[in-house]
Structure formats: C-alpha cells, structure tokens
Short mmCIF file of C-alpha atoms in Angstrom, two decimals:
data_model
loop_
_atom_site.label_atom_id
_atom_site.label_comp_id
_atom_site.label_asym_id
_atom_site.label_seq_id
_atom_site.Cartn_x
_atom_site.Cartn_y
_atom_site.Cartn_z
CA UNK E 1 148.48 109.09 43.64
CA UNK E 2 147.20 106.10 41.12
CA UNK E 3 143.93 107.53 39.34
CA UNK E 4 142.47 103.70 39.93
CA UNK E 5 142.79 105.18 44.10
CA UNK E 6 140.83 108.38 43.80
CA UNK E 7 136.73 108.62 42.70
CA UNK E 8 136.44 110.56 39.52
CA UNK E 9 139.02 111.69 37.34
CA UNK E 10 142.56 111.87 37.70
CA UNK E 11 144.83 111.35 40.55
CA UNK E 12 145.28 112.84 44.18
CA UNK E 13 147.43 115.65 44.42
CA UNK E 14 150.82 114.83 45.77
CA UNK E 15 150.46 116.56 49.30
CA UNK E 16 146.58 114.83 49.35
CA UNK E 17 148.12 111.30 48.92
CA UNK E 18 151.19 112.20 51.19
CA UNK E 19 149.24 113.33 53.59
CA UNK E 20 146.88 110.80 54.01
CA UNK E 21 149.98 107.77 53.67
CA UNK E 22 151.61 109.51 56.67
CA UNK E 23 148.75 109.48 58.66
CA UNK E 24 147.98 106.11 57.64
CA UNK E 25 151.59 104.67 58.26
CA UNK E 26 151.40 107.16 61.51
CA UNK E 27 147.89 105.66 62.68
CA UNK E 28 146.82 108.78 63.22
CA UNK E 29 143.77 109.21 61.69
CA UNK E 30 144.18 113.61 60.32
CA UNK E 31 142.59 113.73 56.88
CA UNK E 32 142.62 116.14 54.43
CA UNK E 33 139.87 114.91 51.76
CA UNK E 34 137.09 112.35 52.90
CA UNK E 35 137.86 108.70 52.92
CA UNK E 36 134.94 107.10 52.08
CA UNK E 37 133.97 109.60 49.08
CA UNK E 38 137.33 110.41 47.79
CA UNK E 39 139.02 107.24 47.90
CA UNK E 40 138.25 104.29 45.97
CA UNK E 41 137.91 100.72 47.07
CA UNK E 42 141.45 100.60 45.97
CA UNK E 43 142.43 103.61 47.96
CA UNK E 44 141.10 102.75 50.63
CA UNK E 45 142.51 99.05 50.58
CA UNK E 46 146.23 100.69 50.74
CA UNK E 47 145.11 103.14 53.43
CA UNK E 48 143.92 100.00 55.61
CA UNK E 49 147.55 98.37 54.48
CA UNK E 50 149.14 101.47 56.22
CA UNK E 51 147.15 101.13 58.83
CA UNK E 52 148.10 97.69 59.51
CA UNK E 53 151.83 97.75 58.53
CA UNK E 54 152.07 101.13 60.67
CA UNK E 55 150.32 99.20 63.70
CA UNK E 56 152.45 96.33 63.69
CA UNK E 57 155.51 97.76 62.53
CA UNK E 58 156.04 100.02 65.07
CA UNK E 59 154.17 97.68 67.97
CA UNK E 60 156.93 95.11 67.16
CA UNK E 61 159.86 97.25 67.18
CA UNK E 62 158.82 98.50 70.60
CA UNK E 63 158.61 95.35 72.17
CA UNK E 64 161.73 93.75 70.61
CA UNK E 65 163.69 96.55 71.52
CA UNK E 66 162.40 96.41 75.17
CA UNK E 67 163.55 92.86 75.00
CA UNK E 68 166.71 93.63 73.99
CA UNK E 69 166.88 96.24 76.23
CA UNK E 70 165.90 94.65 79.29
CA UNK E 71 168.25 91.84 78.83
CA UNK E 72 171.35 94.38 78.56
CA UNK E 73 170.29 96.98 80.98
CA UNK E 74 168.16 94.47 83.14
CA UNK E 75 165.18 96.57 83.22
CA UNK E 76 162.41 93.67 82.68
CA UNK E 77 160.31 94.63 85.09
CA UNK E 78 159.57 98.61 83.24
CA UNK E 79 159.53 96.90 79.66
CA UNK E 80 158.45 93.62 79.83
CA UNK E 81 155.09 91.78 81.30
CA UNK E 82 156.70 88.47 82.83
CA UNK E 83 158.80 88.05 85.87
CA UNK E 84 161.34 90.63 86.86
CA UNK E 85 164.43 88.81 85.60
CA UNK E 86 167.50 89.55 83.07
CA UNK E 87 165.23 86.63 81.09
CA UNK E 88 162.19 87.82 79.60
CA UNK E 89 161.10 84.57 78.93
CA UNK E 90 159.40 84.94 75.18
CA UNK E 91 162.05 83.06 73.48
CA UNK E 92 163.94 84.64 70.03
CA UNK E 93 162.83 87.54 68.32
CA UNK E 94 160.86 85.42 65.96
CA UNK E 95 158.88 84.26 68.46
CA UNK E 96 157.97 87.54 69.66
CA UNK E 97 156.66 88.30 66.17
CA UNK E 98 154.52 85.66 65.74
CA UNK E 99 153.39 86.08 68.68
CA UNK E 100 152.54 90.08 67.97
CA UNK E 101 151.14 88.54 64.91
CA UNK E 102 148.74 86.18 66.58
CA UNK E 103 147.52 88.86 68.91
CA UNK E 104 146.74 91.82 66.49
CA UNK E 105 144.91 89.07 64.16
CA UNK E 106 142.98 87.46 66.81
CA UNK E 107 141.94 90.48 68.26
CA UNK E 108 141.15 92.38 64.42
CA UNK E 109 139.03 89.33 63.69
CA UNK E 110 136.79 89.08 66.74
CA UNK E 111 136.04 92.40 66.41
CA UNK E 112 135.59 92.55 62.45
CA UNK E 113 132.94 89.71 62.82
CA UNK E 114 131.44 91.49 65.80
CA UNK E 115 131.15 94.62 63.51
CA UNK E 116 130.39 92.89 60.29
CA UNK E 117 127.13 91.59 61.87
CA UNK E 118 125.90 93.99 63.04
CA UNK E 119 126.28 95.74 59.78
CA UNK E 120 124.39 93.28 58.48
CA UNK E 121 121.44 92.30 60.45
CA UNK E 122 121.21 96.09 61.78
CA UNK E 123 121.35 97.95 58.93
CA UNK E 124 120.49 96.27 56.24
CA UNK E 125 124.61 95.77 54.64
CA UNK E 126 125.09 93.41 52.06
CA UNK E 127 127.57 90.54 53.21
CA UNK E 128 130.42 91.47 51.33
CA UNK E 129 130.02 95.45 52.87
CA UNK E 130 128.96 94.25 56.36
CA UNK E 131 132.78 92.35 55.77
CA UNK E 132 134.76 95.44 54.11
CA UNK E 133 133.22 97.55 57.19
CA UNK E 134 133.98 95.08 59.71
CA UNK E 135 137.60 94.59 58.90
CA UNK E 136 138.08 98.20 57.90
CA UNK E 137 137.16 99.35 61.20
CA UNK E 138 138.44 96.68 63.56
CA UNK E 139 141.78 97.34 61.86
CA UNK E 140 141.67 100.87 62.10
CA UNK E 141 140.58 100.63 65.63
CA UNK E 142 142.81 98.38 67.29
CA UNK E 143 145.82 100.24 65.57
CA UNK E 144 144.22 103.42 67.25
CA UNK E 145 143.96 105.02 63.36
CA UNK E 146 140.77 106.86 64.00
CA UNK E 147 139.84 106.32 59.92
CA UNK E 148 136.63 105.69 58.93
CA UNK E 149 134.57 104.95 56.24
CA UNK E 150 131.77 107.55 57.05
CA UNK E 151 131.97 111.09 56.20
CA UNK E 152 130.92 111.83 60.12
CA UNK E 153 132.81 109.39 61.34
CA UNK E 154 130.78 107.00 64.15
CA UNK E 155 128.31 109.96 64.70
CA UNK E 156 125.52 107.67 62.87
CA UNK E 157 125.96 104.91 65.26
CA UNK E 158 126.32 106.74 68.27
CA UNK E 159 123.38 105.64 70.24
CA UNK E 160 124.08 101.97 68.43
CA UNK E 161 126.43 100.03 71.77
CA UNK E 162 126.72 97.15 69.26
CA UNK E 163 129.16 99.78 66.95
CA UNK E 164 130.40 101.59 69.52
CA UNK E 165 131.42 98.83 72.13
CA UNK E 166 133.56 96.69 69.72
CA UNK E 167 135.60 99.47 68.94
CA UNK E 168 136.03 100.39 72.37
CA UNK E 169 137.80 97.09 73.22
CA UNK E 170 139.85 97.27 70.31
CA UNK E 171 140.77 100.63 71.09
CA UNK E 172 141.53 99.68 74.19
CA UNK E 173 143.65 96.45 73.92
CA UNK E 174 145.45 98.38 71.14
CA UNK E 175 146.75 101.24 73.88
CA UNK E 176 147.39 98.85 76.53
CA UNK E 177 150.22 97.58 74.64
CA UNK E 178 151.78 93.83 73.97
CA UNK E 179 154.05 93.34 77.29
CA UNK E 180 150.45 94.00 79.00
CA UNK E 181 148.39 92.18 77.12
CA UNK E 182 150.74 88.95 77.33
CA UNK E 183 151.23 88.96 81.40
CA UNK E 184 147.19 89.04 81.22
CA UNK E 185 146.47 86.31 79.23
CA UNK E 186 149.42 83.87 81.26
CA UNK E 187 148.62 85.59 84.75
CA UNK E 188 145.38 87.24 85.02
CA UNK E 189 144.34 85.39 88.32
CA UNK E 190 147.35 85.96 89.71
CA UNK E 191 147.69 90.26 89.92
CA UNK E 192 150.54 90.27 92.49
CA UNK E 193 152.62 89.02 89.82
CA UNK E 194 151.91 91.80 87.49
CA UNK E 195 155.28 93.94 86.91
CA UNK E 196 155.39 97.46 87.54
CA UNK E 197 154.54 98.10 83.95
CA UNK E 198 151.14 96.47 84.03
CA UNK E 199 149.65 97.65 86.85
CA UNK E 200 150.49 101.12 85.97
CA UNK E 201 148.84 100.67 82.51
CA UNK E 202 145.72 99.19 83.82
CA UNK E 203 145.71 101.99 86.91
CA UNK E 204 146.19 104.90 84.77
CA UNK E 205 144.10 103.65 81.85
CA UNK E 206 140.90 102.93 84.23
CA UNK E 207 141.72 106.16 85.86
CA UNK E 208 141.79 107.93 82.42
CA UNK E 209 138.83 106.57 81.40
CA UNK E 210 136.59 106.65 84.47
CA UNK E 211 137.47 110.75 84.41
CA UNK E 212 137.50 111.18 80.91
CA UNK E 213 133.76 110.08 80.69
CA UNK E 214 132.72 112.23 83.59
CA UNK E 215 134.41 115.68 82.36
CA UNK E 216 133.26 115.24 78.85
CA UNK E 217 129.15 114.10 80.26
CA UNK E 218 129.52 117.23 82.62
CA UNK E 219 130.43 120.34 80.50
CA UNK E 220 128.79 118.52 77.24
CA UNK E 221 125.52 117.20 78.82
CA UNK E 222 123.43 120.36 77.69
CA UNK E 223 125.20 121.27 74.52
CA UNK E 224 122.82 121.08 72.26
CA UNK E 225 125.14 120.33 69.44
CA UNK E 226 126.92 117.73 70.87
CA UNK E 227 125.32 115.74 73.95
CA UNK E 228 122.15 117.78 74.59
CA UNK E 229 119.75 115.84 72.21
CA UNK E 230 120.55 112.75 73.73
CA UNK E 231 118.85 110.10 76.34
CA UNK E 232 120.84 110.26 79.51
CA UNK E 233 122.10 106.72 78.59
CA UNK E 234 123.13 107.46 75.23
CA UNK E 235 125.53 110.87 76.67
CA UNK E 236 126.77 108.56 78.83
CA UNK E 237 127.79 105.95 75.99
CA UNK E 238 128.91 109.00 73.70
CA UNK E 239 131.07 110.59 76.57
CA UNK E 240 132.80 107.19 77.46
CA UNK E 241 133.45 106.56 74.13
CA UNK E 242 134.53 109.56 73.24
CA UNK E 243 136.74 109.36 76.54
CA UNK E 244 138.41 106.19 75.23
CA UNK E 245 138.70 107.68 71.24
CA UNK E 246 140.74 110.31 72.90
CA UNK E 247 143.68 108.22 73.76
CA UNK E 248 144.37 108.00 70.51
CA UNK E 249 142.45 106.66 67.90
CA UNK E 250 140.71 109.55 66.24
CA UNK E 251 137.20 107.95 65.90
CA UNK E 252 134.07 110.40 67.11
CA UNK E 253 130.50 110.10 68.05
CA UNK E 254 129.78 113.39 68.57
CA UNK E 255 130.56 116.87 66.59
CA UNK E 256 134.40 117.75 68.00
CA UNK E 257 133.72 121.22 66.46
CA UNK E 258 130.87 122.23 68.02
CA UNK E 259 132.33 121.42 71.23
CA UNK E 260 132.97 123.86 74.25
CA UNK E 261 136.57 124.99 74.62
CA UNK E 262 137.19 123.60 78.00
CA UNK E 263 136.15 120.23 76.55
CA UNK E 264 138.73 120.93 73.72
CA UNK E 265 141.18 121.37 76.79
CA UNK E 266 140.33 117.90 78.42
CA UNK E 267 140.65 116.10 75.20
CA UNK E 268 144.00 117.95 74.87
CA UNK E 269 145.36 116.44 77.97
CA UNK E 270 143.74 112.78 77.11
CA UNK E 271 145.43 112.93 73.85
CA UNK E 272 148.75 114.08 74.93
CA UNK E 273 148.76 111.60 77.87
CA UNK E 274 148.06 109.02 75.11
CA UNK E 275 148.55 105.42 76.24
CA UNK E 276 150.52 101.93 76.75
CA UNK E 277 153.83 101.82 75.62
CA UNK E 278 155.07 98.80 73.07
CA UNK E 279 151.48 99.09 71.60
CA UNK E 280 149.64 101.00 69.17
CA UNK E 281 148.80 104.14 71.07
CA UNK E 282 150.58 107.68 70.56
CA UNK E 283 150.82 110.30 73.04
CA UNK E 284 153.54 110.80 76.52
CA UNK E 285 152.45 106.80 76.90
CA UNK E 286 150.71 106.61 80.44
CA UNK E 287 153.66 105.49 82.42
CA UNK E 288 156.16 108.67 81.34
CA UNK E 289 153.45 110.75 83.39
CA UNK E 290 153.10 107.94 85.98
CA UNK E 291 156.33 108.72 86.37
CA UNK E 292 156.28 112.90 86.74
CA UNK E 293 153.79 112.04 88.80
CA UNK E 294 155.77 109.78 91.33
CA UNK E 295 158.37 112.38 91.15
CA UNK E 296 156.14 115.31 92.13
CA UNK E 297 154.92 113.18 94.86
CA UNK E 298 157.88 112.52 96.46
CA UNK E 299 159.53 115.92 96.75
CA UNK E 300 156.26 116.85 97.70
CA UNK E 301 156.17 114.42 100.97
CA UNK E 302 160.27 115.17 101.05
CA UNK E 303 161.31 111.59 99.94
CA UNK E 304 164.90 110.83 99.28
CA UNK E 305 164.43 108.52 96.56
CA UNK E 306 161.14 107.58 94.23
CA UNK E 307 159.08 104.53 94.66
CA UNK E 308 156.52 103.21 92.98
CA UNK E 309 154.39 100.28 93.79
CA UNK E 310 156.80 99.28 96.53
CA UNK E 311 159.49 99.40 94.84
CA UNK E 312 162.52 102.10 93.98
CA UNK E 313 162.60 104.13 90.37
CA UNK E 314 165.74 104.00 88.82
CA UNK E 315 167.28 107.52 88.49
CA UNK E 316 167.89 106.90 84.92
CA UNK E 317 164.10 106.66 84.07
CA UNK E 318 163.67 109.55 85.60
CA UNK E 319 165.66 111.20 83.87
CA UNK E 320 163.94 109.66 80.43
CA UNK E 321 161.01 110.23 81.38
CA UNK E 322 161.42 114.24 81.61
CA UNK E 323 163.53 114.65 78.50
CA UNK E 324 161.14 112.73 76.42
CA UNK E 325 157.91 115.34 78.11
CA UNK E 326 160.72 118.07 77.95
CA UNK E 327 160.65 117.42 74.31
CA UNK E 328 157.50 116.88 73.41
CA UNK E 329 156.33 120.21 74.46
CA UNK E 330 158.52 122.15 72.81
CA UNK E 331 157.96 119.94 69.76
CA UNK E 332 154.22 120.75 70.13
CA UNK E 333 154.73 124.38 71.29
CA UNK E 334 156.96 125.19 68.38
CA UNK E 335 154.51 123.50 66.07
CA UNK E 336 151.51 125.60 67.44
CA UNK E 337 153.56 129.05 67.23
CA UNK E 338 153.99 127.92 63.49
CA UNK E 339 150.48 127.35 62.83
CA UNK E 340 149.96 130.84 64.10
CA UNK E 341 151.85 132.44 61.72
CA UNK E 342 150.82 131.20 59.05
CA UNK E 343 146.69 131.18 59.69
CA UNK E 344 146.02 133.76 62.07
CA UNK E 345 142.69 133.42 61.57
CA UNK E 346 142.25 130.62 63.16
CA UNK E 347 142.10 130.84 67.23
CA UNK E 348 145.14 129.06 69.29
CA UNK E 349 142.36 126.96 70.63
CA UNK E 350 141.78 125.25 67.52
CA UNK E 351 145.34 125.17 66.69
CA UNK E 352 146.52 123.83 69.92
CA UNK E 353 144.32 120.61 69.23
CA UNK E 354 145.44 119.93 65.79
CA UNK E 355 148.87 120.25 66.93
CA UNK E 356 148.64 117.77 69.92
CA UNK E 357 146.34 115.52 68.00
CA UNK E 358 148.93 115.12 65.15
CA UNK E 359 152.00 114.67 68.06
CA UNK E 360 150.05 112.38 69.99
CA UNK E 361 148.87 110.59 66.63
CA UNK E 362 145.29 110.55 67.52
CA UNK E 363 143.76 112.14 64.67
CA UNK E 364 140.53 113.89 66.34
CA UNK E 365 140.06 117.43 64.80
CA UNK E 366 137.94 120.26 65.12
CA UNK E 367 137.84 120.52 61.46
CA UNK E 368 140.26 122.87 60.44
CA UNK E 369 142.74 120.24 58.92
CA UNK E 370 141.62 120.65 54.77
CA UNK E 371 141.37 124.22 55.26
CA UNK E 372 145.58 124.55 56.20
CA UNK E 373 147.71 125.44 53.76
CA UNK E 374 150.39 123.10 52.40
CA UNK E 375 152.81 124.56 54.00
CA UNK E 376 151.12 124.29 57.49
CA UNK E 377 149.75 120.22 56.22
CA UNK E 378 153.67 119.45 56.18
CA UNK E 379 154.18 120.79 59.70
CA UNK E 380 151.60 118.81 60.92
CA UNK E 381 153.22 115.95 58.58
CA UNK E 382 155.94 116.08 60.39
CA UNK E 383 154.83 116.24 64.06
CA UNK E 384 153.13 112.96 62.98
CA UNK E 385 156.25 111.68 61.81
CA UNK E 386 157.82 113.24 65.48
CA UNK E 387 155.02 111.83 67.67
CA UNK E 388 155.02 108.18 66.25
CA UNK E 389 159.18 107.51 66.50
CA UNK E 390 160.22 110.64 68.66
CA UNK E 391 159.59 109.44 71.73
CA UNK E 392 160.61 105.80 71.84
CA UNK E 393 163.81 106.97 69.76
CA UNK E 394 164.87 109.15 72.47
CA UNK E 395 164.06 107.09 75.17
CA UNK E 396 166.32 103.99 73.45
CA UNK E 397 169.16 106.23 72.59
CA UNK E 398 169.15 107.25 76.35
CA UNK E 399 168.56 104.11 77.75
CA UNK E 400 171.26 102.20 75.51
CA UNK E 401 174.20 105.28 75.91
CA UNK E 402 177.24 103.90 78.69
CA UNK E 403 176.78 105.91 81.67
CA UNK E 404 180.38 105.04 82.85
CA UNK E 405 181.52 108.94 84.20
CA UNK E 406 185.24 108.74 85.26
CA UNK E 407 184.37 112.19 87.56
CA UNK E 408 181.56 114.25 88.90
CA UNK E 409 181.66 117.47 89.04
CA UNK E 410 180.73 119.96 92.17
CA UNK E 411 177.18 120.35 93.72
CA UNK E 412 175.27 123.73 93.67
CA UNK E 413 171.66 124.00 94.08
CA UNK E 414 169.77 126.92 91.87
CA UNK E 415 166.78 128.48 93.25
CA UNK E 416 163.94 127.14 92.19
CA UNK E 417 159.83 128.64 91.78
#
C-alpha cells in the first residue's frame, strides 16, 4: 500500500494491495489492476518476493512433512522419491532445505538467462530489462504464479518458442514437485526404481499434456480470436502451451476471453486436476485423481482391493483422497453459488472458471476479476487462501490422526445409483 509501490499518485487501495499479496503469496497469478502499469519497480520487486517466499514456503513444508510423515506412518513410497523404506534417505530437515533451495535456484537461473537473452538479442531489451524480465518470469513461472509483466500476458510472444519454451519447463518442473524431481536426477536410467509417486506424476502429467494440447488445437483451431490467425505450427505451440499454463500457472498466449465455452470447460478440468504434490502446483494434485481413478477401476472390473502399479493402495489413502475431492467441490461449488448472487450478470460459465482458477491457484481468467465487487474479490481471496493450504492440511491431519478403533460397528450396505 506504500505510494513508492504504485505509478502515479498515492497508494493502492487496501483490497488492491491485499488482493494482489494473496495471490502473490498464493502463486496464483488473479489480478485486479495491471502489474506492469500499476505497479512500480518497487511493487513489483515485493510481488516477485511473494512469489518466491510463497513457492518455497509452501514447496518445503510439503516435502518435510511427507518426510516426517513417511517415517511415522511408513508411507515412503506415496510421499517420497527414493526407495520404499521407513528411511527416506535425505538426511535432517536442513538438508532437505538446502536442498529445495538448490533446486528452485538452479532451475530460476537457467531459465532467467535463457529468457534474459532472448530479451535482449530478440527484441531489442536493454541488459538490465532483458535481466528484470528474465528473473521476473522464470520466478513466476517455476512457482506456477502466472504474473507477468505485460498487460496481455505472453500473447506478444506467442509465436516466439524461445519465450514460450523456457517457461514451459519451468512450469513444468515446478508441478512435478521435489520428491520427483530428486529420484530423477539420482535414478533417471534406472525407471523400475521409481516409487509409486513418480511414475504416476510423470504418467498423468504426459497424459495431461498430450490431451490438453489436442482438445484446446481442436475446438480453438478456427477461432478467429484465439487460434484461427495462426500458422498451423504456431496453434500447435499456443495450444501446448496453453495446455501446460493450465496446470496452474496462470500465464496465456492466447485471449482466454474470447474463447469457446467448451474450451472454458477443458481448462476447468486441467486446472482443477492441477499437478505434483510437494511442489509448486495447485489444484486436486494429479495423484488424488490417480487415485479416484484406480478406485473406479476396480469396482468396475469387481476387484477386492485397489492396486496400482503392482502394488496394493492403502485403504487409508483412499479414504484421503475422496475427502480432500469431497471438499474441494463443495468449497468451489459454494464459492460459485456466491458469485451468483452477488453478480448475476455475469454467466455461471464465467464464474465457474474464476472460481476453480482461484481454488486451484492457477490464476487464468476470462477477465471478469477487476470488474467483482469487493465483497465477491474476498471470496475469491479466500478460496486462494483454501486452495493453497486446504488440501495438504486435510490430508496431514488425516494421515497423522491414531486410527486405533477399540470396536466396529455392524455392516449394512445402502443402495447406491
């Protein structure tokens, strides 16, 4: 709220600067004024500190506490990436840090310099911008933020693969999540080591993506608002990178407003799916649906217990699993029935993507967000708040809570669809 953070006079307004800080801290990405005219250098410096503490922060506490919950409830092989032992095998918390640390700088900085570059030799950027662009973006995009420091977002660059692909990959290490991104680097050449964990991750995420890019390219191809000007080659680069934004980093190539429902619908799904867990990616995280999935399957094909990848699913994830979705939809249905109310001008389309883009803290909008009133900005304030520590609060509290029942009581089967 500083008046040295906002261009021109005075300060932000309180629910401007709130707003933006919990999206920042959130890595979300919703805005409510635009960040490269209405903040200052300044203001933008402390949005990109958000970014980066909010990132970290909450990357960190996810993987320590699967440490320490894996070693209690010896459940390595769903939380960790190493061998499926009581022992983790990363040493004290503090190395665990460092070694978060090490990744999310290593990882910022190749991409910042790939960035920076090619702001500078491509577009004509003076060093010190190509730099501030470089860093501000890399940051933003392997914390899956979604801010920018263009008014449309990555729409300028989208038939540019030397913009586009950088933040792909930092996307996309970002949502794989730590645990996966460790058991890569030590055992990459060695896959039938991979825990249960990983190869889920790297399933569902090329799954996600490969279909993602296909249903946005067909129902987009001829809009000619979004897609429809474009060389086939450059749709295809737009709808793959818009496939990747959507899981959950808020960054677009293309107009998300002038988009056809039913792609509003995909990117609804993508966003809520979200992905990783212990990294920097919102959403259900990929292996909760993994999970319904499994589940489905098996009643489906009249199994008597769940497997996945060989191997039996503990009843007790199950169970996690479908309070934490249980939950989240009614979080995000009760949110959207709010919304309603209070602009019912605005079509449940619309709604129903602001909604599941602030849960799933991915921060694409159709552009409706500045035009809410205050009172609808703090719902969506909180279902930030919800969607970034909901999930993994729940799923700790269940997974820590003694399970020791002295009784059970008598069967009875309701009827069910």
């Amino acid at each position: 709220m500083l008046p040295i953070a906002r261009s021109g006079p005075g300060g932000a307004s309180f629910m401007e600067a709130f707003f933006t800080a919990t999206s920042a801290i959130c890595v979300t990405g919703l805005v409510v004024v635009d960040t490269p005219t209405y903040w200052t250098p300044f203001g933008q410096a402390v949005i990109l500190a958000l970014i980066q503490i909010g990132g970290f922060g909450v990357m960190s506490f996810a993987t320590v506490l699967g440490i320490l919950l894996a070693r209690r409830l010896g459940l390595t092989a769903r939380i960790m990436s190493s061998t499926e032992t009581k022992n983790p095998g990363y040493g004290d918390m503090r190395r665990v840090l460092l070694r978060i640390l090490a990744t999310t700088l290593l990882i910022e900085t190749v991409v910042a310099a790939a960035l920076a570059l090619r702001f500078f030799a491509g577009y004509g950027y003076g060093p010190g911008q190509a730099v501030w662009h470089g860093v501000f973006h890399a940051v933003s995009a392997f914390n899956n933020a979604g801010f920018a420091l263009y008014t449309l977002s990555i729409m300028d660059f989208a038939a540019d693969p030397w913009v586009n692909l950088p933040i792909v990959v930092a996307v996309v290490l970002g949502g794989l999540g730590f645990p996966v991104l460790y058991q890569l680097r030590r055992e990459w050449r060695r896959p039938r080591r991979w825990s249960m964990n990983t190869r889920i991750v790297l399933f569902a995420t090329v799954v996600l993506l490969g279909a993602g890019t296909v249903f946005l390219c067909a129902v987009e191809w001829s809009n000619p608002a979004t897609l429809g000007p474009m060389r086939a080659d450059e749709k295809l680069m737009a709808g793959f990178f818009q496939s990747t934004i959507a899981r959950t980093a808020g960054f677009n190539s293309i107009d998300i407003s002038a988009m056809h429902p039913v792609s509003w619908l995909g990117l609804d799904l993508l966003m809520l799916i979200g992905g990783g867990p212990a990294g920097t990616a919102g959403g259900l995280k990929v292996t909760t649906v993994a999970v319904l999935g499994f589940i489905a399957w098996t009643e489906i094909t009249g199994g008597t217990a769940v497997h996945v990848l060989g191997k039996r699913l503990s009843r007790s994830v199950q169970r996690q699993a479908i309070t934490v979705v249980v939950l989240a939809l009614g979080a995000v249905t009760t949110a959207t029935m709010a919304l309603m109310l209070l602009h019912e001008d605005i079509g449940l389309d619309r709604i129903l993507f602001e909604t599941i883009s602030a849960f799933a803290t991915v921060g694409l909008s159709t552009g409706i967000t500045a035009d809410l009133s205050p009172a609808a900005q703090g719902v969506l304030i909180a279902l930030m708040f919800l969607g970034r520590l909901g999930p993994i609060t729940v799923a700790t509290a269940m997974a820590a809570r003694p399970r020791k029942a002295l009784y059970e009581l008598p069967k009875e089967r309701p009827l069910i669809g």
